[in-house]
Short mmCIF file of C-alpha atoms in Angstrom, two decimals:
data_model
loop_
_atom_site.label_atom_id
_atom_site.label_comp_id
_atom_site.label_asym_id
_atom_site.label_seq_id
_atom_site.Cartn_x
_atom_site.Cartn_y
_atom_site.Cartn_z
CA ARG A 1 9.29 -2.50 15.98
CA LYS A 2 8.07 0.97 16.82
CA ILE A 3 10.80 3.60 16.56
CA GLN A 4 11.99 4.88 19.94
CA GLU A 5 13.84 8.05 20.85
CA SER A 6 17.10 6.12 21.28
CA ASP A 7 16.82 5.04 17.61
CA LEU A 8 16.67 8.58 16.26
CA PRO A 9 20.44 9.18 15.80
CA VAL A 10 20.67 6.08 13.59
CA VAL A 11 17.51 6.93 11.60
CA VAL A 12 18.61 10.56 11.15
CA GLY A 13 22.07 9.39 10.05
CA TRP A 14 20.54 7.08 7.47
CA SER A 15 18.22 9.82 6.21
CA GLY A 16 21.13 11.99 5.04
CA SER A 17 23.40 9.24 3.79
CA GLU A 18 23.54 8.51 0.07
CA GLU A 19 25.06 5.13 0.92
CA ALA A 20 22.12 4.25 3.20
CA CYS A 21 19.58 5.50 0.65
CA GLY A 22 21.17 3.63 -2.23
CA ALA A 23 20.66 4.40 -5.89
CA TYR A 24 16.87 4.58 -5.80
CA LEU A 25 16.05 6.82 -2.83
CA THR A 26 16.87 10.48 -2.37
CA PRO A 27 18.41 11.46 1.01
CA VAL A 28 15.89 13.38 3.14
CA LYS A 29 18.38 14.79 5.67
CA HIS A 30 16.09 14.80 8.71
CA ASP A 31 16.93 17.05 11.63
CA LEU A 32 17.38 15.23 14.95
CA GLU A 33 15.42 17.74 17.03
CA GLN A 34 12.61 17.92 14.49
CA MET A 35 12.36 14.10 14.42
CA ARG A 36 12.41 13.99 18.21
CA HIS A 37 9.49 16.44 18.27
CA GLN A 38 7.59 14.41 15.66
CA LEU A 39 8.17 11.21 17.61
CA GLN A 40 7.04 12.76 20.89
CA SER A 41 3.93 14.24 19.28
CA GLY A 42 2.92 10.86 17.82
CA ASN A 43 3.51 11.69 14.15
CA PHE A 44 5.23 8.35 13.49
CA TRP A 45 2.63 6.17 15.21
CA ASN A 46 -1.01 7.13 14.73
CA GLU A 47 -4.11 6.18 12.74
CA MET A 48 -2.73 7.73 9.53
CA GLU A 49 0.82 6.40 9.55
CA ARG A 50 3.34 4.16 11.28
CA MET A 51 7.11 3.96 11.04
CA PHE A 52 9.06 0.89 12.12
CA LEU A 53 12.72 0.27 12.79
CA VAL A 54 13.78 -3.00 11.20
CA GLU A 55 16.23 -5.16 13.15
CA VAL A 56 17.88 -8.50 12.48
CA LYS A 57 16.00 -10.98 14.65
CA GLU A 58 19.07 -12.90 15.84
CA ASP A 59 21.08 -9.99 17.22
CA GLY A 60 18.85 -6.88 17.21
CA ARG A 61 21.08 -5.00 14.76
CA PRO A 62 19.15 -2.19 13.03
CA VAL A 63 19.22 -2.53 9.23
CA GLY A 64 16.48 -0.23 7.98
CA THR A 65 13.06 1.32 8.25
CA ALA A 66 9.55 0.51 7.03
CA HIS A 67 6.79 3.06 6.82
CA TYR A 68 3.17 3.20 5.76
CA TRP A 69 0.73 6.08 5.55
CA ARG A 70 -2.75 6.98 4.39
CA SER A 71 -2.83 9.91 2.01
CA PRO A 72 -5.49 12.54 2.66
CA GLY A 73 -8.54 11.87 0.54
CA ARG A 74 -7.53 8.25 -0.11
CA GLN A 75 -8.63 6.54 3.08
CA ASN A 76 -9.12 3.14 1.44
CA THR A 77 -5.51 2.98 0.15
CA VAL A 78 -2.26 2.83 2.08
CA SER A 79 1.15 3.71 0.65
CA MET A 80 4.28 2.02 1.94
CA ALA A 81 8.02 2.46 1.69
CA LEU A 82 11.06 0.71 3.05
CA LYS A 83 14.77 1.21 3.25
CA VAL A 84 17.43 -1.42 3.85
CA ALA A 85 19.94 1.19 4.96
CA VAL A 86 22.94 -1.03 5.60
CA PRO A 87 24.41 -1.73 2.12
CA GLU A 88 26.00 -5.06 3.04
CA GLU A 89 22.59 -6.33 4.18
CA ARG A 90 20.96 -5.72 0.79
CA GLY A 91 20.30 -8.70 -1.45
CA LYS A 92 19.79 -11.06 1.52
CA GLY A 93 15.99 -11.13 1.38
CA TYR A 94 15.40 -8.64 4.20
CA GLY A 95 13.50 -6.28 1.87
CA THR A 96 11.12 -9.03 0.80
CA GLU A 97 10.50 -10.12 4.39
CA ILE A 98 10.03 -6.53 5.57
CA GLN A 99 7.47 -5.89 2.86
CA LYS A 100 5.69 -9.18 3.47
CA PHE A 101 5.42 -8.43 7.19
CA LEU A 102 4.18 -4.90 6.52
CA ILE A 103 1.62 -6.07 3.96
CA MET A 104 0.28 -8.71 6.34
CA TYR A 105 0.18 -6.21 9.20
CA ILE A 106 -1.71 -3.62 7.14
CA LEU A 107 -4.22 -5.90 5.45
CA ASP A 108 -4.90 -7.98 8.57
CA GLN A 109 -5.18 -4.99 10.95
CA LEU A 110 -6.58 -2.08 8.94
CA PRO A 111 -9.80 -1.65 7.01
CA VAL A 112 -8.16 -0.79 3.68
CA GLY A 113 -8.79 -1.99 0.15
CA ALA A 114 -5.29 -1.68 -1.31
CA ILE A 115 -1.61 -1.00 -0.72
CA GLU A 116 0.44 1.02 -3.20
CA MET A 117 4.15 1.41 -3.64
CA HIS A 118 6.25 3.52 -6.01
CA THR A 119 9.56 2.25 -7.28
CA ASP A 120 12.21 3.78 -9.47
CA ILE A 121 12.02 2.55 -13.06
CA ASN A 122 15.56 1.14 -12.78
CA ASN A 123 14.97 -0.73 -9.51
CA ILE A 124 14.40 -4.09 -11.18
CA ALA A 125 15.00 -6.11 -7.99
CA GLN A 126 12.23 -4.22 -6.18
CA GLN A 127 9.87 -4.63 -9.12
CA ARG A 128 10.46 -8.40 -9.15
CA CYS A 129 9.90 -8.48 -5.39
CA LEU A 130 6.59 -6.61 -5.66
CA GLN A 131 5.39 -8.94 -8.40
CA LYS A 132 6.37 -11.95 -6.27
CA LEU A 133 4.30 -10.43 -3.44
CA GLY A 134 1.25 -10.19 -5.70
CA PHE A 135 1.37 -6.52 -6.71
CA ASP A 136 0.26 -5.44 -10.17
CA LEU A 137 1.91 -2.69 -12.18
CA VAL A 138 -0.71 0.07 -12.35
CA GLU A 139 1.11 2.77 -14.28
CA SER A 140 4.46 4.29 -15.13
CA LEU A 141 4.81 7.90 -14.15
CA VAL A 142 7.02 10.77 -13.15
CA TYR A 143 6.91 11.39 -9.40
CA GLU A 144 8.68 13.61 -6.93
CA ASP A 145 11.04 12.18 -4.33
CA GLN A 146 12.34 14.91 -1.99
CA GLN A 147 12.01 17.57 -4.69
CA LYS A 148 13.81 15.31 -7.18
CA LYS A 149 11.90 14.15 -10.25
CA ARG A 150 12.06 10.41 -10.81
CA THR A 151 10.52 8.13 -13.39
CA GLY A 152 9.03 5.06 -11.89
CA HIS A 153 6.24 2.59 -11.57
CA LEU A 154 3.22 2.51 -9.30
CA PHE A 155 2.36 -0.98 -8.03
CA ARG A 156 -0.84 -1.96 -6.22
CA LEU A 157 -1.95 -4.98 -4.19
CA THR A 158 -5.68 -5.15 -3.42
CA ALA A 159 -7.06 -6.79 -0.30
CA LYS A 160 -8.78 -9.37 -2.53
CA GLN A 161 -5.47 -10.25 -4.25
CA TYR A 162 -3.79 -10.50 -0.83
CA HIS A 163 -6.34 -12.98 0.51
CA LEU A 164 -5.98 -15.19 -2.58
CA HIS A 165 -2.19 -15.07 -2.99
CA PRO A 166 -0.42 -18.25 -1.79
CA ILE A 167 2.62 -16.40 -0.41
CA TYR A 168 0.44 -15.04 2.43
CA GLN A 169 -1.40 -18.29 3.21
CA PHE A 170 1.40 -19.99 5.10
CA HIS A 171 3.70 -17.67 7.01
CA TYR A 172 6.05 -18.75 9.78
CA GLU A 173 8.33 -16.48 11.80
#
């Protein structure tokens, strides 16, 4: 769901926590007041980007965030990222379902030709997940994550691949 002001303390807490970021994300350490200003000014919910709070359906417990954005000059491609911030909730399939939902949302709602996602070279579980979701490995590269150099992979799913992939043909909530 769309992030609300009451969610900000949790999201800000996760942003600075190494435990919430896990081994493959670098803590951002957001400032609460700065995030409040960004939320109020529409920076997290506009034509260029959207940020969601991810909750467990049964009890509404927040477990992470999902985010997509269009990079300037690349209007036909959307980048996405997610974080399962509660360590004991990792490995339960939430990441796959979050990504599947986000992919379906983007490619069914937006006029884009592809979705891209970077993943750390050592994040084998995420790489398997992306391949299961129909992404192709485009290239291996060095990228910057919060001023920290990482080696990773760039994966891409085109709109054509999405419409042909069986995992998206039959989806039930």
